[in-house]
One Martini backbone bead per residue (centre of mass of N, CA, C, O) as a GRO file, in nm:
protein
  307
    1UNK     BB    1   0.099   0.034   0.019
    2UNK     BB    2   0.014   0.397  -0.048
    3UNK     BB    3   0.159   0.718   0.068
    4UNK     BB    4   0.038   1.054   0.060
    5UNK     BB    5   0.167   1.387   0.036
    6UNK     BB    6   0.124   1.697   0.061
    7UNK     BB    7   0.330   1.955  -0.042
    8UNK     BB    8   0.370   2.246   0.161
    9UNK     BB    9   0.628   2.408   0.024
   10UNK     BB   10   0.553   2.391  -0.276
   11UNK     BB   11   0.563   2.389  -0.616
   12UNK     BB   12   0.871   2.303  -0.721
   13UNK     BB   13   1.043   2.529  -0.921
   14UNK     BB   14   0.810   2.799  -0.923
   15UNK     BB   15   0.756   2.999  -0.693
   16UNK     BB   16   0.522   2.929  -0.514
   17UNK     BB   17   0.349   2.936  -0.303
   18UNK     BB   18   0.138   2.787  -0.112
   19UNK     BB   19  -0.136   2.696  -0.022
   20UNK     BB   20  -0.371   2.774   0.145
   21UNK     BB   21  -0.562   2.726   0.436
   22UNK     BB   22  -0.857   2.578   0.485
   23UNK     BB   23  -1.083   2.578   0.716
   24UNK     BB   24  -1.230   2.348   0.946
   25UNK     BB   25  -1.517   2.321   0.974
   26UNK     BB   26  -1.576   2.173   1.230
   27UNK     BB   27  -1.391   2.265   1.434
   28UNK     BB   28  -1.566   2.546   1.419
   29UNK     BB   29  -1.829   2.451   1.502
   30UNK     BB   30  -1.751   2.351   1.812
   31UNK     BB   31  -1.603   2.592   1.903
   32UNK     BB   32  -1.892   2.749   1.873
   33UNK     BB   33  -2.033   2.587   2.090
   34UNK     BB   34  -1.810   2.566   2.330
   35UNK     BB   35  -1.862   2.887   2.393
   36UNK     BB   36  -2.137   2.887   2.382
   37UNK     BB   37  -2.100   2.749   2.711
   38UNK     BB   38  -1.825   2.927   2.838
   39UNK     BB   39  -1.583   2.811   2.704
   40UNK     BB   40  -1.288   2.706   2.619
   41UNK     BB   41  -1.085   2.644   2.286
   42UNK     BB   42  -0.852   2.398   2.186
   43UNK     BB   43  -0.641   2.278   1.952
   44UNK     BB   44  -0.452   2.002   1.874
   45UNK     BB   45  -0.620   1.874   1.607
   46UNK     BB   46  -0.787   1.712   1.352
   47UNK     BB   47  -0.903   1.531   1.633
   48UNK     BB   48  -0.893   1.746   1.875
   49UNK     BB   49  -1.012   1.893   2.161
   50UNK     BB   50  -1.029   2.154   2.418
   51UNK     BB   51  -1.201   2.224   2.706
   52UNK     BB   52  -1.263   2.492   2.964
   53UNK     BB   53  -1.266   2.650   3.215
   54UNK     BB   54  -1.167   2.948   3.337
   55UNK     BB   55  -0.891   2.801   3.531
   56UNK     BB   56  -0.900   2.460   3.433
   57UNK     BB   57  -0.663   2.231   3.492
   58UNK     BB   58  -0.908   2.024   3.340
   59UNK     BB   59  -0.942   1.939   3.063
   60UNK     BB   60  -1.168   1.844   2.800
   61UNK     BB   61  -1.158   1.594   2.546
   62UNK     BB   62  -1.231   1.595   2.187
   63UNK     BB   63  -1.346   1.385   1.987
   64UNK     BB   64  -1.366   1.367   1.592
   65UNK     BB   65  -1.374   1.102   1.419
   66UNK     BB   66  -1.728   1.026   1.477
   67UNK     BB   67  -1.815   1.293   1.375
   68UNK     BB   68  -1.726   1.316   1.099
   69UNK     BB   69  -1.890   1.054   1.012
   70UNK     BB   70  -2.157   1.166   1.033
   71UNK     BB   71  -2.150   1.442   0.852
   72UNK     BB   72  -2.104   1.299   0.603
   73UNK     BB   73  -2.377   1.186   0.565
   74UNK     BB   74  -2.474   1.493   0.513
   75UNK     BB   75  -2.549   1.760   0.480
   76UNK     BB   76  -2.389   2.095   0.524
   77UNK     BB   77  -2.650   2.234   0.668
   78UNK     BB   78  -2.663   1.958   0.919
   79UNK     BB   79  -2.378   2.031   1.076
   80UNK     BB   80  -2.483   2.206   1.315
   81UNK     BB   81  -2.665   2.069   1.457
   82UNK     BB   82  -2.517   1.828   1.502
   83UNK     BB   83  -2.298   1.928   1.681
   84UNK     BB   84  -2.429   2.067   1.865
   85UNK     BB   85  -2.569   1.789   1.999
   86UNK     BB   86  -2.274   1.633   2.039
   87UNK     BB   87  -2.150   1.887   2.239
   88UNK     BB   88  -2.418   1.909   2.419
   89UNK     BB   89  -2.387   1.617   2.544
   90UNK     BB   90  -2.098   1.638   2.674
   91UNK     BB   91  -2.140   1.867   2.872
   92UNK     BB   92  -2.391   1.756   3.013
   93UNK     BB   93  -2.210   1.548   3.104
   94UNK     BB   94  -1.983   1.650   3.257
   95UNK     BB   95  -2.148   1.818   3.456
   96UNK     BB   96  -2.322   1.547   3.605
   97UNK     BB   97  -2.024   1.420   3.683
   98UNK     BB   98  -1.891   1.654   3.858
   99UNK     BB   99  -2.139   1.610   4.083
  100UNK     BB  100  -2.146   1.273   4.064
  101UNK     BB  101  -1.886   1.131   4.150
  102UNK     BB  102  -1.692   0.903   4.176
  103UNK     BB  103  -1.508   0.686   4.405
  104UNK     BB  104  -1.236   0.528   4.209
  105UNK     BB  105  -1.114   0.360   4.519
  106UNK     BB  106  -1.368   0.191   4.514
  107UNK     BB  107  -1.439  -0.119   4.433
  108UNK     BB  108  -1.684  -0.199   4.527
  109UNK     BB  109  -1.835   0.037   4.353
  110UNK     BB  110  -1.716  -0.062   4.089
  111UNK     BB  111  -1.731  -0.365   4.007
  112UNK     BB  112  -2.003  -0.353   3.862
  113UNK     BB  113  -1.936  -0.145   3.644
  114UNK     BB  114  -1.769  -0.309   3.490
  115UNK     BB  115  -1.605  -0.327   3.174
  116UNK     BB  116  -1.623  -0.459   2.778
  117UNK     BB  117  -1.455  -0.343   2.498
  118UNK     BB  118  -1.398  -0.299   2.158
  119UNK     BB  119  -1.050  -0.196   1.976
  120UNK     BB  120  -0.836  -0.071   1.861
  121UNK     BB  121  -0.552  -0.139   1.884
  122UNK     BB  122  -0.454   0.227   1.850
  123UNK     BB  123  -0.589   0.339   2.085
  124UNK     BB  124  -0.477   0.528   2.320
  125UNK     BB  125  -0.152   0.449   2.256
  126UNK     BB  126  -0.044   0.689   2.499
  127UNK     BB  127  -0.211   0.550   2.694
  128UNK     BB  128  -0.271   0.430   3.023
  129UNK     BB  129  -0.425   0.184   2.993
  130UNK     BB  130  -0.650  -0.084   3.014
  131UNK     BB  131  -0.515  -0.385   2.788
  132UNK     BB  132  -0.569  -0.632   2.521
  133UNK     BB  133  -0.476  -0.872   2.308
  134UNK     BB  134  -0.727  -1.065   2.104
  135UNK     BB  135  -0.617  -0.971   1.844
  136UNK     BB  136  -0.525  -0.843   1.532
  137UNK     BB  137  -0.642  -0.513   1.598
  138UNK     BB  138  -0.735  -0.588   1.869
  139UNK     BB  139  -0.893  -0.446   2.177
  140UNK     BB  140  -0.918  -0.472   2.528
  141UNK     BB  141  -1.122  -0.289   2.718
  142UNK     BB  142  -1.136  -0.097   3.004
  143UNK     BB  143  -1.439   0.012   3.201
  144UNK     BB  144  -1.679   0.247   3.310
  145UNK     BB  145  -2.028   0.250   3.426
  146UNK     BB  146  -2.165   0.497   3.373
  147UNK     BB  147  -2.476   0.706   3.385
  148UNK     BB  148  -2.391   0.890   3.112
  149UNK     BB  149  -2.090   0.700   3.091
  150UNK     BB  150  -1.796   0.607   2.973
  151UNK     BB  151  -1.435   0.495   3.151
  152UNK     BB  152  -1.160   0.483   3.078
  153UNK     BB  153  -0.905   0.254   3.249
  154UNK     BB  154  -0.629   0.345   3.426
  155UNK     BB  155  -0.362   0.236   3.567
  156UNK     BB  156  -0.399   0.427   3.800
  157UNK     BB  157  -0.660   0.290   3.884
  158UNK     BB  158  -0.582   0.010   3.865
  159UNK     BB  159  -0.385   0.024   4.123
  160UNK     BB  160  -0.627   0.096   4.370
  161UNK     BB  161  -0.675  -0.227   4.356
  162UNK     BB  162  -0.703  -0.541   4.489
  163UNK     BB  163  -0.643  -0.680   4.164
  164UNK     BB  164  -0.609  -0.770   3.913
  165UNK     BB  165  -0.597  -0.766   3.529
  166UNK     BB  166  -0.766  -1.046   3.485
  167UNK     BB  167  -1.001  -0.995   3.691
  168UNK     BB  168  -1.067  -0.736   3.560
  169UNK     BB  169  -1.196  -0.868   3.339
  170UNK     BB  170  -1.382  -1.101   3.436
  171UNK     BB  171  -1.548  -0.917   3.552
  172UNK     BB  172  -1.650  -0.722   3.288
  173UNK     BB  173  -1.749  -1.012   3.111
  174UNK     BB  174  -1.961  -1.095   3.329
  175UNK     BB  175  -2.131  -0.826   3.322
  176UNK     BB  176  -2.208  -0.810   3.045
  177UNK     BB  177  -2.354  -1.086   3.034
  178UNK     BB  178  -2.558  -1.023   3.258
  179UNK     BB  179  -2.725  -0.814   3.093
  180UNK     BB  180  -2.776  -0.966   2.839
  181UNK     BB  181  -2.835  -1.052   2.519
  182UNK     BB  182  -2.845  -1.028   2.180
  183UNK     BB  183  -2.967  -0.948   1.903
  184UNK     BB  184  -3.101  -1.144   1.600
  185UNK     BB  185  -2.969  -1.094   1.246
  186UNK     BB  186  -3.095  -1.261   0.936
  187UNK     BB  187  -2.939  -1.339   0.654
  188UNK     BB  188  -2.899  -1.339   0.282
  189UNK     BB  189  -2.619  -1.364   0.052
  190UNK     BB  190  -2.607  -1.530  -0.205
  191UNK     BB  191  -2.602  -1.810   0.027
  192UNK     BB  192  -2.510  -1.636   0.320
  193UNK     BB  193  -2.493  -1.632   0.629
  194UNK     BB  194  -2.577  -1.339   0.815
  195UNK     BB  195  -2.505  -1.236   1.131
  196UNK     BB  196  -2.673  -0.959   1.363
  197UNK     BB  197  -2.547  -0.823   1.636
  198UNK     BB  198  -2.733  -0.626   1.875
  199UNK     BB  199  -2.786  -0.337   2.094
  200UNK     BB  200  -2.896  -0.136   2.398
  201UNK     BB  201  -2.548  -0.089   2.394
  202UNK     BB  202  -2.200  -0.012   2.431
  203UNK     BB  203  -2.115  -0.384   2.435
  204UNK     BB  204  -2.117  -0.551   2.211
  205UNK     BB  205  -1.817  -0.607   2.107
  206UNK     BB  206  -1.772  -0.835   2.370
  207UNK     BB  207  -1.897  -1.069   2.212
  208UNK     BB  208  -1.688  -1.178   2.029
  209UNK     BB  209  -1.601  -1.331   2.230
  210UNK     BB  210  -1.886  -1.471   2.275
  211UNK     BB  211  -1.998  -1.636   1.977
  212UNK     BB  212  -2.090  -1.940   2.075
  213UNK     BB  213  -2.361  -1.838   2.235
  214UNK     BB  214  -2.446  -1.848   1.956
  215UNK     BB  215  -2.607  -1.955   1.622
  216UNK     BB  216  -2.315  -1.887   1.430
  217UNK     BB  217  -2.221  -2.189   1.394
  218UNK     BB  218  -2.001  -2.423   1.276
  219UNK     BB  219  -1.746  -2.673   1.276
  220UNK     BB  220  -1.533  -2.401   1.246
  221UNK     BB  221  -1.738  -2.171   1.358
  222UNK     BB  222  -1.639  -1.805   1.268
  223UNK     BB  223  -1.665  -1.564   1.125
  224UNK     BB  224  -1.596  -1.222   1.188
  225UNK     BB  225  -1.700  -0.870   1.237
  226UNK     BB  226  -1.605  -0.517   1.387
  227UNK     BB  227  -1.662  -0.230   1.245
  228UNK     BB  228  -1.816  -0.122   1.467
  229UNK     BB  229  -1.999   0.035   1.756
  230UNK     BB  230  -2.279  -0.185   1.721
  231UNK     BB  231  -2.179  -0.438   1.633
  232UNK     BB  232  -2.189  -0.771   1.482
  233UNK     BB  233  -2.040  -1.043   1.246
  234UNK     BB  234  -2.163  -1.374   1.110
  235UNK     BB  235  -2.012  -1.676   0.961
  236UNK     BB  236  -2.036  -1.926   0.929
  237UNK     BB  237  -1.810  -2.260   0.933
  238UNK     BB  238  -1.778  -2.428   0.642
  239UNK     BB  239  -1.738  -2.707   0.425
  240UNK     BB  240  -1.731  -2.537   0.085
  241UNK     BB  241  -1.823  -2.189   0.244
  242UNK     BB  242  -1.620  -2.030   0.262
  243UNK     BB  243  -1.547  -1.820   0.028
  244UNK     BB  244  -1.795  -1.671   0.039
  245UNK     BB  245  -1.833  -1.577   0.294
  246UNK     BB  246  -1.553  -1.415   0.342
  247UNK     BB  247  -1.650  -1.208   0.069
  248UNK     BB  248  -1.879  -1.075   0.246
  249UNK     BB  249  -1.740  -1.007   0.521
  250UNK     BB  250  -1.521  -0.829   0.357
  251UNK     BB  251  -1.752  -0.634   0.305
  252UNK     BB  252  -1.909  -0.569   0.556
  253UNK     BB  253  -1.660  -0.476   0.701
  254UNK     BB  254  -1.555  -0.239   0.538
  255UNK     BB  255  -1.838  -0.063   0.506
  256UNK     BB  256  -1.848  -0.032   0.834
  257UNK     BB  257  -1.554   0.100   0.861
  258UNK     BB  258  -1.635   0.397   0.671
  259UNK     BB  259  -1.901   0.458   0.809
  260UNK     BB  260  -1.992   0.405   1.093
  261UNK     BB  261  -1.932   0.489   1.363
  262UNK     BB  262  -1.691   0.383   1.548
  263UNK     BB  263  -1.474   0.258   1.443
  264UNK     BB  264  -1.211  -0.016   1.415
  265UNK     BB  265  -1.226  -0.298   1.183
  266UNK     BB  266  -1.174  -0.436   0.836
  267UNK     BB  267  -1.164  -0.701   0.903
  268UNK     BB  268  -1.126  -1.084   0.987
  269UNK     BB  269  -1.254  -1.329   1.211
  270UNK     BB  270  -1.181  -1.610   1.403
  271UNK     BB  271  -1.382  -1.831   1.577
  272UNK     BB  272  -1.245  -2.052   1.782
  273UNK     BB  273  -1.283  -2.217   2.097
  274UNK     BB  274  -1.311  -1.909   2.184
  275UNK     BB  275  -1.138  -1.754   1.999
  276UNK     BB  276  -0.960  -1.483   1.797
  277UNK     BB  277  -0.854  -1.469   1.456
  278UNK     BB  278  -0.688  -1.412   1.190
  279UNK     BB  279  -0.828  -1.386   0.883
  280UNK     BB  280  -0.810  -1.079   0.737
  281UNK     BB  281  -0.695  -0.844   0.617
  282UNK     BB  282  -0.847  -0.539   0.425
  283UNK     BB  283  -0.770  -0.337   0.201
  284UNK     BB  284  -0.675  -0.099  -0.003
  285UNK     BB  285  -0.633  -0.063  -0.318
  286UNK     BB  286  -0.661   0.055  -0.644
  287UNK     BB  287  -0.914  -0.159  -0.761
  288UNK     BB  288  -0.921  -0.309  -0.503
  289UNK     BB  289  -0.949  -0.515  -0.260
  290UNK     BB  290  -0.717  -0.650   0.003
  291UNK     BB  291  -0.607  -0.989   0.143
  292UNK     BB  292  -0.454  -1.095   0.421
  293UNK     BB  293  -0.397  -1.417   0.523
  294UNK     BB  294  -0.391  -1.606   0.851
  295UNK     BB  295  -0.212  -1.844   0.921
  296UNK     BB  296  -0.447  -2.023   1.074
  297UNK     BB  297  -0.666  -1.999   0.850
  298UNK     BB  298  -0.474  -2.115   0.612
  299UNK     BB  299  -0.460  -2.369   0.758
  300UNK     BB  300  -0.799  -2.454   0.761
  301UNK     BB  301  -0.802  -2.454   0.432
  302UNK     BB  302  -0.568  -2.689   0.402
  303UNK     BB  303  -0.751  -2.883   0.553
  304UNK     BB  304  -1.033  -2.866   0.389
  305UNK     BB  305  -0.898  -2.937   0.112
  306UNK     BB  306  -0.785  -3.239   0.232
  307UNK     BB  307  -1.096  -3.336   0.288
   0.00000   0.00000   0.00000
């Protein structure tokens, strides 16, 4: 794959100066919303800004990925609506959490909440989460679910727990299942059948963690997609309908994770077993998606056809 970056110094031998920049209407509208609820607004890059009270110490960042993808899909007339809505809905979950913080120092407190659901394995790659790779490009992140939002588990904050970091996963992952499971809709693609997994919950995406709870697995488990959170993909694995699936799900992955919001992964797992397994990297080609098939995967498909 290439990577093409624009250069920023100008024409190269023309003597001519670089292009103006041009304002970012995204950002341009956040920090708009964000003033007019009476904060300061910095920008930090072209995904993130902070917010804050004049002299207050911990401002707040708001991250802009999951919104770009939103307003992408509306007209650009709708795109003020959109930021006003996304915007003051973080702000006044802000302020309803400074009233009514949660002591958490408190495990007691704590442990009924805790939550664990899947992001990109680079998310938040800078900062000291509690977090482990469940396959190549997933992570599990710890988190607290909170009354109006969720927060995500810093090393720093579960170093003052009496347990372990395998226990707070066990316990996170036992408090989503105890939530009840997810509801199933079943589609054909083609002869393929496709199962979408979702219900009314921040924690969709913890589920493809145990596939298996569910009807969509076949002799060799389930090819699995999480492209965005809040959905779940899955596509029995029968010996000589892999290929059909699996072309299935690799659209399907990518169409997912294009669309967003909250992208994760556009690739393609394999559950079998209890784990999941790299199935398939997904990529951009010039003229069509490219898939880089995982060893795994690999083993698995020249077993079924020496059978």
């Amino acid at each position: 794959m290439k990577w093409f970056r624009r250069d920023e110094s100008g024409d190269a031998g023309t003597g001519r100066p670089p292009a103006p920049v041009v304002a970012d209407p995204v950002i341009t509208l956040v920090c708009g919303v964000v003033e007019s609820h009476g904060y300061t607004c910095t920008v930090i890059d072209g995904d993130q800004v902070e917010m804050a009270r004049p002299g207050d110490s911990s401002p707040s960042r708001i991250y802009l990925s999951n919104l770009r993808q939103w307003v992408a899909r509306e007209p650009e007339e709708q795109w003020p609506a959109i930021v006003s809505d996304f915007v003051g809905t973080l702000i006044a979950t802000t302020e309803v959490e400074d009233e009514e913080a949660l002591d958490l120092k408190d495990y007691a407190l704590i442990r009924p909440l805790l939550r664990t659901r899947l992001y990109a394995d680079d998310f938040q790659a800078g900062m000291e989460v509690v977090r482990r790779t469940v396959a190549p490009g997933l992570a599990e992140i710890l988190v607290v679910d909170k009354p109006t939002s969720l927060l995500i588990v810093s090393a720093g904050m579960a170093a003052d727990w009496p347990v372990g970091r395998d226990e707070l996963f066990r316990v996170a992952r036992e408090n989503v299942r105890s939530d009840g499971p997810l509801e199933m809709v079943e589609d054909d693609a083609g002869g393929v059948r496709i199962f979408s997994l979702g219900a009314d919950t921040a924690y969709v995406t913890a589920h493809a963690l145990w596939t298996g709870d569910y009807p969509v697995t076949g002799p060799h488990g389930a090819l699995v997609a999480v492209p965005a959170q809040g959905v779940v993909h899955a596509s029995p694995v029968h010996p000589g309908g892999v290929p059909a699936a699996m072309n299935v799900l690799i659209r399907v992955a990518w169409a997912g994770f294009q669309e967003g919001p909250r992208s994760i992964s556009p690739n393609v797992y394999w559950w079998d077993g209890g784990e999941l397994r790299l199935a398939g990297v997904v990529e951009a080609g010039e003229d069509a998606l490219t898939v880089s098939i995982g060893e795994e995967f690999q083993a698995l498909l020249e077993h079924l056809v020496r059978d």
